[in-house]
Coordinates of C-alpha atoms in Angstrom, one line a residue:
M1 CA 90.6 104.9 13.6
N2 CA 87.0 106.1 13.2
N3 CA 85.6 108.2 10.4
H4 CA 86.3 111.5 12.3
D5 CA 89.9 111.3 13.3
P6 CA 90.6 114.1 15.9
F7 CA 93.9 115.0 14.2
L8 CA 92.3 115.5 10.8
Q9 CA 89.4 117.4 12.3
R10 CA 91.9 119.8 14.0
Y11 CA 94.6 120.2 11.4
F12 CA 92.9 119.6 8.0
P13 CA 91.8 123.2 7.5
W14 CA 95.2 124.6 8.5
L15 CA 97.2 122.2 6.3
L16 CA 94.8 122.8 3.4
L17 CA 95.3 126.6 3.8
L18 CA 99.0 126.1 4.0
G19 CA 99.0 124.0 0.8
I20 CA 96.9 126.6 -1.1
L21 CA 99.2 129.4 0.1
L22 CA 102.3 127.5 -1.1
N23 CA 100.7 127.4 -4.6
L24 CA 99.9 131.1 -4.7
P25 CA 103.3 132.7 -5.3
G26 CA 103.6 131.2 -8.8
L27 CA 100.7 133.3 -10.0
W28 CA 102.8 136.5 -9.8
L29 CA 105.9 135.1 -11.5
D30 CA 106.5 135.6 -15.2
I31 CA 105.0 133.1 -17.7
M32 CA 107.5 130.4 -18.9
E33 CA 108.3 129.6 -22.4
P34 CA 107.4 127.8 -24.6
D35 CA 103.9 126.4 -24.1
G36 CA 102.6 128.7 -21.3
A37 CA 103.7 131.9 -23.1
L38 CA 102.4 130.6 -26.5
Y39 CA 99.0 129.9 -25.0
A40 CA 98.9 133.2 -23.2
T41 CA 99.7 135.0 -26.5
I42 CA 96.9 133.1 -28.3
A43 CA 94.5 134.3 -25.6
K44 CA 95.9 137.8 -25.9
H45 CA 95.2 137.8 -29.7
I46 CA 91.5 136.9 -28.9
V47 CA 91.1 140.0 -26.7
Q48 CA 93.1 142.4 -28.9
H49 CA 91.2 141.6 -32.0
N50 CA 87.9 140.7 -30.3
D51 CA 88.0 137.4 -32.3
W52 CA 86.7 134.5 -30.2
I53 CA 86.5 132.0 -33.1
N54 CA 89.9 132.1 -34.8
L55 CA 92.9 131.0 -32.8
Y56 CA 96.1 132.7 -34.0
G57 CA 99.6 131.8 -32.7
D58 CA 103.2 131.6 -33.7
G59 CA 102.4 133.9 -36.6
H60 CA 99.7 131.8 -38.3
D61 CA 96.3 130.2 -37.9
W62 CA 96.8 127.8 -35.0
L63 CA 95.4 124.3 -34.9
D64 CA 96.5 122.1 -32.0
K65 CA 94.5 122.5 -28.7
P66 CA 90.8 123.3 -28.5
H67 CA 89.5 126.7 -27.5
F68 CA 88.3 126.4 -23.9
P69 CA 91.5 127.3 -21.9
F70 CA 92.0 130.3 -24.3
W71 CA 88.5 131.5 -23.8
M72 CA 88.9 131.3 -20.0
A73 CA 92.2 133.3 -20.2
A74 CA 90.7 135.8 -22.5
I75 CA 87.8 136.4 -20.2
S76 CA 90.3 137.0 -17.4
Y77 CA 92.2 139.5 -19.6
K78 CA 88.9 141.4 -20.1
I79 CA 88.5 141.7 -16.4
F80 CA 92.0 142.2 -15.1
G81 CA 94.0 143.3 -18.2
I82 CA 96.5 141.4 -20.2
T83 CA 99.0 140.2 -17.6
G84 CA 100.7 137.0 -16.5
F85 CA 98.6 137.0 -13.4
A86 CA 95.4 137.3 -15.4
Y87 CA 96.5 134.4 -17.6
K88 CA 97.1 132.1 -14.6
L89 CA 94.2 133.1 -12.4
P90 CA 91.4 131.1 -14.0
A91 CA 93.5 128.0 -14.1
F92 CA 94.1 128.4 -10.4
I93 CA 90.4 128.8 -9.8
F94 CA 89.7 125.6 -11.7
W95 CA 92.4 123.9 -9.6
L96 CA 90.5 124.9 -6.5
V97 CA 87.4 123.4 -8.0
S98 CA 89.3 120.1 -8.6
L99 CA 90.2 120.1 -4.9
R100 CA 86.6 120.3 -3.9
Y101 CA 85.5 117.6 -6.3
T102 CA 88.4 115.4 -5.2
F103 CA 87.0 115.6 -1.6
L104 CA 83.5 114.8 -2.7
I105 CA 84.5 111.8 -4.8
A106 CA 86.7 110.4 -2.1
K107 CA 84.1 110.9 0.6
E108 CA 81.5 109.1 -1.6
L109 CA 83.8 106.2 -2.5
F110 CA 85.7 105.8 0.8
N111 CA 84.9 108.1 3.8
A112 CA 85.4 111.7 5.1
D113 CA 88.8 111.0 6.6
V114 CA 90.2 109.4 3.4
A115 CA 88.7 112.4 1.5
K116 CA 90.6 114.9 3.7
I117 CA 93.8 113.0 3.4
A118 CA 93.4 112.8 -0.4
V119 CA 92.9 116.6 -0.7
L120 CA 95.9 117.3 1.5
I121 CA 98.0 115.0 -0.7
Y122 CA 96.7 116.4 -4.0
T123 CA 97.2 120.1 -2.9
V124 CA 101.0 119.9 -2.6
A125 CA 101.8 117.1 -5.1
L126 CA 104.8 118.5 -7.0
H127 CA 103.6 118.6 -10.6
S128 CA 100.2 119.8 -9.7
T129 CA 101.8 122.9 -8.0
L130 CA 104.1 123.3 -11.0
A131 CA 101.1 123.2 -13.3
N132 CA 99.6 126.2 -11.4
F133 CA 102.8 128.2 -12.1
D134 CA 103.6 126.9 -15.7
V135 CA 99.9 126.9 -16.8
R136 CA 98.9 124.8 -19.7
A137 CA 95.6 122.9 -20.0
E138 CA 95.9 120.5 -17.0
P139 CA 94.3 122.6 -14.2
Y140 CA 91.2 123.1 -16.4
L141 CA 91.2 119.5 -17.5
T142 CA 91.6 118.1 -14.0
A143 CA 88.7 120.1 -12.7
C144 CA 86.4 119.1 -15.5
I145 CA 87.3 115.4 -15.2
T146 CA 86.7 115.3 -11.4
G147 CA 83.6 117.5 -11.7
A148 CA 82.1 115.1 -14.4
T149 CA 83.0 112.1 -12.3
W150 CA 81.3 113.4 -9.2
H151 CA 78.1 114.3 -11.0
M152 CA 78.1 110.9 -12.7
L153 CA 78.2 109.3 -9.3
R154 CA 75.1 111.3 -8.5
I155 CA 73.5 110.1 -11.7
H156 CA 74.4 106.5 -10.7
K157 CA 72.4 107.0 -7.5
N158 CA 69.5 108.4 -9.4
G159 CA 70.2 112.0 -8.3
H160 CA 68.4 115.0 -9.6
W161 CA 68.4 115.7 -13.3
V162 CA 70.6 118.7 -12.8
H163 CA 73.5 116.3 -12.3
I164 CA 73.1 115.0 -15.8
V165 CA 73.4 118.6 -17.1
A166 CA 76.4 119.3 -14.8
A167 CA 78.2 116.1 -15.8
A168 CA 77.7 116.8 -19.5
L169 CA 78.8 120.4 -19.1
F170 CA 82.0 119.4 -17.3
T171 CA 82.7 116.6 -19.9
A172 CA 82.1 119.0 -22.8
C173 CA 84.5 121.6 -21.3
A174 CA 87.1 118.8 -20.9
M175 CA 86.6 117.9 -24.6
M176 CA 87.0 121.5 -25.5
T177 CA 90.2 121.6 -23.5
K178 CA 92.0 118.4 -24.7
G179 CA 89.8 116.6 -27.2
I180 CA 87.5 113.6 -27.3
F181 CA 90.0 111.2 -25.7
V182 CA 89.0 112.6 -22.3
L183 CA 85.8 110.5 -22.7
I184 CA 88.1 107.4 -22.1
T185 CA 89.4 108.9 -18.9
I186 CA 85.9 110.0 -17.7
G187 CA 84.0 106.9 -18.9
G188 CA 86.5 104.1 -18.9
G189 CA 86.2 103.4 -15.2
W190 CA 82.4 103.3 -15.4
V191 CA 82.5 100.7 -18.2
I192 CA 84.8 98.5 -16.1
F193 CA 82.5 98.9 -13.1
W194 CA 79.5 97.9 -15.1
M195 CA 81.3 94.9 -16.6
L196 CA 82.5 93.7 -13.3
T197 CA 79.1 94.0 -11.7
K198 CA 77.3 92.7 -14.8
Q199 CA 75.1 95.9 -15.0
F200 CA 74.8 95.6 -18.8
K201 CA 71.5 97.4 -18.7
Q202 CA 73.4 100.6 -17.8
F203 CA 74.6 100.7 -21.4
L204 CA 70.9 101.3 -22.4
N205 CA 70.0 103.6 -19.5
Y206 CA 68.5 106.7 -20.9
R207 CA 70.3 108.9 -18.4
W208 CA 73.7 108.1 -19.9
W209 CA 72.4 108.6 -23.5
L210 CA 70.9 111.9 -22.4
F211 CA 74.3 112.8 -20.9
L212 CA 76.1 112.0 -24.2
G213 CA 73.5 114.0 -26.1
L214 CA 74.0 117.0 -24.0
C215 CA 77.8 116.7 -24.4
V216 CA 77.4 117.0 -28.1
I217 CA 75.2 120.1 -27.7
F218 CA 77.7 121.7 -25.3
I219 CA 80.7 121.3 -27.6
L220 CA 78.9 123.0 -30.5
P221 CA 80.8 126.3 -29.9
E222 CA 84.1 124.4 -30.4
L223 CA 82.8 122.6 -33.5
Y224 CA 81.5 125.8 -35.0
S225 CA 84.8 127.7 -34.3
L226 CA 86.9 125.0 -35.9
Y227 CA 84.5 124.8 -38.9
A228 CA 84.5 128.5 -39.4
Q229 CA 88.3 128.9 -39.1
F230 CA 89.4 125.9 -41.2
D231 CA 86.7 123.9 -43.0
L232 CA 85.2 127.1 -44.6
H233 CA 88.7 128.1 -45.6
P234 CA 90.4 125.2 -47.4
E235 CA 92.9 127.6 -48.9
K236 CA 94.6 128.1 -45.5
V237 CA 98.0 126.5 -45.2
V238 CA 98.1 124.4 -42.0
F239 CA 100.8 121.8 -41.2
G240 CA 102.4 122.7 -44.6
K241 CA 99.3 121.9 -46.7
T242 CA 95.9 123.1 -47.7
Q243 CA 92.4 121.5 -47.4
V244 CA 92.8 120.9 -43.7
S245 CA 89.6 120.2 -41.8
G246 CA 89.4 121.5 -38.2
L247 CA 86.6 119.1 -37.5
R248 CA 88.7 116.1 -38.6
F249 CA 91.6 117.3 -36.6
F250 CA 89.4 117.6 -33.5
F251 CA 87.8 114.2 -33.9
W252 CA 90.7 112.2 -35.3
D253 CA 94.1 113.7 -35.9
S254 CA 94.6 115.4 -32.6
Q255 CA 93.7 112.3 -30.7
F256 CA 93.8 109.0 -32.6
G257 CA 96.3 110.5 -35.0
R258 CA 98.7 111.2 -32.1
F259 CA 98.1 107.9 -30.4
F260 CA 98.9 106.0 -33.6
N261 CA 101.4 108.5 -34.6
T262 CA 99.7 109.1 -38.0
G263 CA 98.6 112.7 -37.5
P264 CA 100.3 115.9 -38.7
I265 CA 102.0 116.3 -35.3
K266 CA 104.2 113.3 -34.5
G267 CA 106.1 112.2 -31.4
K268 CA 108.2 109.5 -30.0
G269 CA 108.1 107.8 -26.6
D270 CA 109.1 105.1 -24.2
V271 CA 106.5 102.9 -22.6
T272 CA 108.3 103.2 -19.2
F273 CA 108.4 107.0 -19.3
F274 CA 105.4 107.6 -17.0
L275 CA 106.5 104.9 -14.5
H276 CA 109.7 106.7 -13.6
T277 CA 108.2 110.2 -14.1
T278 CA 105.6 109.5 -11.5
L279 CA 108.3 108.9 -8.9
W280 CA 109.3 112.5 -8.9
A281 CA 106.2 114.2 -10.3
F282 CA 104.1 113.0 -7.4
L283 CA 106.6 113.9 -4.6
P284 CA 106.4 114.1 -1.7
W285 CA 103.9 111.2 -1.8
S286 CA 105.3 108.9 -4.5
V287 CA 106.5 106.2 -2.1
G288 CA 103.1 106.1 -0.5
L289 CA 101.5 105.9 -4.0
V290 CA 103.6 102.9 -5.0
A291 CA 102.9 101.2 -1.6
G292 CA 99.2 102.0 -1.9
I293 CA 98.9 100.4 -5.3
F294 CA 100.7 97.3 -4.0
Y295 CA 98.3 97.3 -1.0
L296 CA 95.2 97.4 -3.3
L297 CA 96.5 94.5 -5.4
R298 CA 97.5 92.2 -2.5
F299 CA 95.9 93.1 0.8
D300 CA 92.8 95.2 0.4
K301 CA 89.8 93.3 1.7
N302 CA 87.2 96.0 1.2
R303 CA 86.9 95.6 -2.6
D304 CA 83.9 97.9 -3.1
T305 CA 83.4 97.6 -6.9
I306 CA 82.1 101.2 -7.3
R307 CA 85.7 102.3 -6.6
W308 CA 86.6 100.9 -10.0
V309 CA 85.2 104.2 -11.3
V310 CA 88.5 105.7 -10.0
Y311 CA 90.7 102.6 -10.3
G312 CA 89.7 101.8 -13.8
S313 CA 90.0 105.4 -15.0
T314 CA 93.5 105.6 -13.4
L315 CA 94.6 102.4 -15.0
I316 CA 93.2 103.1 -18.5
T317 CA 94.5 106.6 -18.7
F318 CA 98.0 105.6 -17.5
L319 CA 98.2 102.8 -20.1
L320 CA 96.9 105.2 -22.7
F321 CA 99.6 107.7 -21.9
S322 CA 102.3 105.1 -21.8
L323 CA 101.4 103.5 -25.1
S324 CA 101.1 106.9 -26.8
R325 CA 104.1 108.4 -28.6
F326 CA 103.4 111.8 -27.0
Q327 CA 104.9 111.8 -23.5
L328 CA 105.4 114.9 -21.3
P329 CA 105.4 114.9 -17.5
H330 CA 102.5 117.4 -17.1
Y331 CA 100.2 114.9 -18.8
L332 CA 100.1 113.0 -15.5
V333 CA 98.5 115.9 -13.6
I334 CA 95.0 114.8 -14.5
E335 CA 95.7 111.5 -12.7
F336 CA 96.7 113.2 -9.4
P337 CA 93.3 113.4 -7.8
Y338 CA 92.9 109.6 -8.3
F339 CA 96.5 109.0 -7.3
S340 CA 95.8 111.0 -4.1
M341 CA 92.7 108.9 -3.3
I342 CA 94.6 105.6 -3.7
T343 CA 97.5 106.9 -1.5
A344 CA 95.1 108.4 1.1
Y345 CA 93.2 105.1 1.4
F346 CA 96.4 103.3 2.0
F347 CA 97.5 105.8 4.7
Y348 CA 94.1 105.5 6.3
Q349 CA 94.2 101.7 6.4
L350 CA 97.7 101.6 7.7
S351 CA 97.5 104.5 10.1
K352 CA 97.4 102.3 13.3
S353 CA 99.7 99.6 12.0
P354 CA 103.4 99.4 13.1
K355 CA 104.2 99.0 9.4
M356 CA 103.4 102.8 9.1
D357 CA 106.8 103.3 10.7
H358 CA 108.5 102.3 7.4
L359 CA 106.5 105.0 5.5
V360 CA 107.4 107.6 8.0
T361 CA 111.1 106.7 7.7
A362 CA 110.8 106.9 3.9
Q363 CA 109.1 110.3 4.2
T364 CA 111.9 111.5 6.5
V365 CA 114.6 110.4 4.1
L366 CA 112.8 112.2 1.3
M367 CA 112.6 115.4 3.4
F368 CA 116.4 115.3 4.1
A369 CA 117.1 114.5 0.4
A370 CA 115.1 117.6 -0.6
L371 CA 117.2 119.6 1.8
A372 CA 120.3 118.2 0.3
C373 CA 119.1 119.0 -3.3
I374 CA 118.3 122.6 -2.3
A375 CA 121.7 123.0 -0.7
G376 CA 123.4 121.5 -3.7
L377 CA 121.5 123.8 -6.1
V378 CA 122.3 126.9 -4.0
Y379 CA 126.0 125.9 -4.1
I380 CA 126.2 125.2 -7.8
T381 CA 124.1 128.0 -9.1
G382 CA 125.2 130.8 -6.8
I383 CA 121.7 132.3 -6.9
Q384 CA 121.0 135.5 -5.2
N385 CA 120.2 135.1 -1.5
G386 CA 121.0 131.4 -1.8
I387 CA 122.3 131.1 1.7
F388 CA 119.1 132.5 3.1
A389 CA 117.1 130.0 1.0
A390 CA 119.2 127.1 2.4
L391 CA 118.7 128.4 5.9
I392 CA 114.9 128.6 5.5
A393 CA 114.9 125.0 4.2
L394 CA 117.1 123.9 7.1
A395 CA 114.8 125.6 9.6
I396 CA 111.7 123.8 8.2
V397 CA 113.5 120.4 8.4
L398 CA 114.6 121.0 12.0
A399 CA 111.1 122.1 13.0
A400 CA 109.5 119.1 11.4
S401 CA 112.1 116.8 13.1
V402 CA 111.6 118.1 16.7
I403 CA 107.8 118.4 16.8
S404 CA 106.1 115.9 19.1
Y405 CA 103.7 113.8 17.0
K406 CA 100.7 112.0 18.4
N407 CA 100.6 109.3 15.7
N408 CA 102.3 108.2 12.5
L409 CA 99.7 109.6 10.2
Q410 CA 100.3 113.1 11.7
Q411 CA 104.0 112.7 11.3
L412 CA 103.7 111.4 7.7
L413 CA 101.5 114.4 6.6
F414 CA 103.5 117.0 8.6
K415 CA 106.8 115.8 7.1
G416 CA 105.3 115.7 3.6
Y417 CA 104.1 119.3 4.0
A418 CA 107.5 120.3 5.4
M419 CA 109.1 118.9 2.3
A420 CA 106.5 120.7 0.1
A421 CA 107.1 124.0 2.0
M422 CA 110.8 123.7 1.5
L423 CA 110.5 123.0 -2.2
Y424 CA 107.9 125.6 -3.1
I425 CA 109.4 128.4 -1.0
F426 CA 112.8 127.7 -2.7
L427 CA 111.3 127.3 -6.2
F428 CA 109.0 130.3 -6.2
Q429 CA 111.0 132.8 -4.1
F430 CA 114.5 132.0 -5.3
F431 CA 115.0 129.4 -8.1
Y432 CA 112.4 130.4 -10.6
P433 CA 113.1 134.2 -10.3
F434 CA 116.8 133.3 -11.0
L435 CA 115.8 131.3 -14.1
L436 CA 113.2 133.7 -15.4
Q437 CA 115.8 136.5 -15.7
Y438 CA 117.2 134.5 -18.7
Q439 CA 114.0 134.6 -20.6
S440 CA 115.4 137.3 -22.9
G441 CA 112.0 138.0 -24.6
R442 CA 110.5 139.1 -21.3
Q443 CA 113.5 141.2 -20.4
A444 CA 113.4 142.9 -23.8
A445 CA 109.7 143.6 -23.6
R446 CA 110.2 145.6 -20.4
E447 CA 112.1 148.2 -22.4
I448 CA 109.2 149.0 -24.8
T449 CA 107.6 152.1 -23.2
D450 CA 106.2 154.2 -26.0
I451 CA 103.9 151.7 -27.8
S452 CA 101.0 154.1 -27.2
E453 CA 102.3 156.2 -30.1
G454 CA 101.6 153.3 -32.5
I455 CA 105.2 152.2 -32.9
P456 CA 105.3 148.7 -34.5
V457 CA 107.1 145.8 -32.9
A458 CA 108.6 142.7 -34.5
A459 CA 110.9 139.8 -33.9
Y460 CA 113.3 138.5 -36.5
G461 CA 115.8 135.6 -36.3
S462 CA 114.8 134.7 -32.8
F463 CA 111.1 134.2 -31.9
S464 CA 110.1 134.6 -28.2
Y465 CA 106.6 133.9 -27.0
T466 CA 107.3 135.9 -23.8
F467 CA 108.4 138.9 -26.0
E468 CA 105.2 138.5 -28.0
F469 CA 103.0 138.3 -24.9
Y470 CA 104.6 141.0 -22.7
S471 CA 105.1 143.6 -25.5
P472 CA 102.1 145.9 -25.6
G473 CA 100.1 145.4 -28.8
D474 CA 100.8 143.0 -31.6
V475 CA 104.2 141.7 -32.4
S476 CA 105.0 140.8 -36.0
L477 CA 107.0 137.6 -36.5
L478 CA 109.2 138.2 -39.6
R479 CA 110.1 135.1 -41.5
N480 CA 112.6 136.4 -44.1
G481 CA 114.7 139.4 -45.1
E482 CA 112.1 140.8 -47.5
Y483 CA 109.6 141.2 -44.6
L484 CA 112.4 142.7 -42.5
Q485 CA 113.0 145.4 -45.1
D486 CA 109.3 146.3 -45.3
F487 CA 109.2 146.5 -41.5
I488 CA 112.3 148.8 -41.3
D489 CA 110.7 151.0 -43.9
A490 CA 107.9 151.6 -41.4
A491 CA 110.3 153.1 -38.8
P492 CA 110.3 154.2 -36.1
C493 CA 109.9 150.6 -34.8
Y494 CA 111.2 148.0 -32.3
L495 CA 113.0 144.9 -33.4
Y496 CA 113.9 141.9 -31.3
T497 CA 116.7 139.8 -32.8
T498 CA 119.9 137.9 -32.3
Q499 CA 123.4 139.4 -31.8
S500 CA 124.6 138.5 -35.3
I501 CA 121.6 140.0 -37.1
A502 CA 121.8 143.1 -34.9
D503 CA 125.5 143.6 -35.6
S504 CA 124.9 143.1 -39.3
L505 CA 122.1 145.7 -39.4
L506 CA 124.1 148.3 -37.4
K507 CA 127.2 147.8 -39.6
S508 CA 125.1 148.3 -42.7
G509 CA 124.3 151.9 -41.5
L510 CA 120.9 151.3 -39.9
N511 CA 120.1 154.2 -37.7
A512 CA 119.1 152.3 -34.6
E513 CA 119.6 152.4 -30.9
V514 CA 120.3 149.3 -28.7
R515 CA 117.6 149.5 -26.0
A516 CA 118.4 146.2 -24.4
M517 CA 120.9 143.2 -24.6
P518 CA 119.3 140.5 -22.3
Q519 CA 121.1 137.2 -22.0
H520 CA 119.2 134.2 -23.3
F521 CA 118.8 130.6 -22.2
Q522 CA 115.9 128.2 -22.8
V523 CA 115.2 127.7 -19.1
T524 CA 112.8 124.8 -19.6
R525 CA 115.7 122.7 -20.8
L526 CA 118.2 123.0 -18.0
K527 CA 121.7 121.8 -18.4
M528 CA 124.5 121.4 -15.9
G529 CA 126.7 123.9 -17.8
F530 CA 124.0 126.6 -17.3
L531 CA 123.4 125.7 -13.6
N532 CA 127.1 125.9 -12.8
Q533 CA 127.8 129.5 -12.1
K534 CA 131.4 129.1 -13.2
K535 CA 130.4 127.9 -16.7
R536 CA 127.1 129.7 -17.2
N537 CA 128.4 132.5 -19.4
L538 CA 129.5 129.9 -21.9
T539 CA 125.9 128.8 -22.3
L540 CA 124.3 132.2 -22.7
E541 CA 123.4 133.9 -25.9
P542 CA 122.7 137.7 -26.1
R543 CA 119.5 139.0 -27.7
Y544 CA 119.1 142.6 -28.9
L545 CA 116.2 145.0 -28.8
L546 CA 116.8 147.7 -31.4
Y547 CA 114.9 150.9 -31.6
I548 CA 115.0 151.8 -35.3
K549 CA 114.6 155.5 -35.9
D550 CA 112.5 157.1 -38.6
D551 CA 115.4 158.6 -40.5
T552 CA 117.0 155.2 -41.1
A553 CA 118.7 154.3 -44.4
V554 CA 117.2 151.7 -46.7
L555 CA 119.3 148.5 -46.5

């Protein structure tokens, strides 16, 4: 196969367009709790109070993630209004940027065909698509890492000075998204490459030192914001204590403190977590990834050392994640562009080999397994229009099975995309709309219609980030009964709370009207009892939205 495969030249634009379209519907779905809704609320506070320095979330000064993703969401709110779509849109744009840089890096390190395959793989990798729906920091971080890597490749080839500026800017934005540990992901592969090729003089090359110097300059907005919010106010209580330094947290506690589990935020983990997580998070390509890694280790004869910029970064980051006590599936998303390149290179090398038949068989099995899972979920959950969802999935499988393929690479990619189409149509059109109706905070917020009159809103006994985000204006998070009484005294007002608290207030003579009683379940922690339509009611808890009238009695 040459570097301009006719199949890829013909179908690449259409498959890429299909992959992007499959990612789009999640932009219009409600934001999920907890993290996505919390981050959206923090950005909402920035816009409502025109305060771009102090991050405020969960009812207090917030010190965890850096500012960059919140600034991007807040800018989007300024343009499009404070909506779930506006929160997700800038992350989606950054994801598109990461697709472009994935192509450029793969083309530079391999060839144009590998680059096209890599982009197609990355576009529909499962947890990448989920990250565009349940937005956290990963779409921003992935774009910044790939952008920095591409421009560093240009610096390596003595490219124009603008690449030094661009690489530093992307790196700085990555640090202002996740912290200084991203320097290990961005630079670790380069260090390995220089060591393997004995280019020790690169450690003294002025271009790299200029790059690091510019990084420091570009992160000054983050450093100033942390200093102004925390270091200038040692009296603030953060993590249950005073004298907390935002700068120390940025440079140490949020990164090294988490890795060594000595910081204020602690975790627990298993070193094998990301090994088995990758097997489902990188679907429908996980079998190809495992085989591709094995191929690189045993059979690859074209060991171009510059590729260690990718291989080394992938290895170091994966080990870092595995050894850390903080382990969540979405952390892996920043590895997906490099996973995709490794998988694409393997597909490219094997494309004319009879051994490709085994991969095609595995892809076919995965496609039918996905169909079985969809059918099983439809049967167990009893979701609305479930039969229609199962028929769509069946039609996609049948179409992918009867198409006449010209080669194994075409069959592999088409069946992978068929599986992706099944999954994402089912998830975004049927399954997630079913789940999101049990985010009670969002359902309660729909009933608040007269906020323009300045009626205060609060939550007591049950805090919901979606209620805080989707309610117009600010939402007070009441921590104890004394604050509750003060809030009631300011009636008329809205109160979001649990059934037991609502019943107690109403029985005490509170003059209030029940505006909504949405059913609640934490949908990010699914359990079989909830999924089973026959047992679901046993897992649900009602939440109440009370409209407290202005002639209410004092409790």
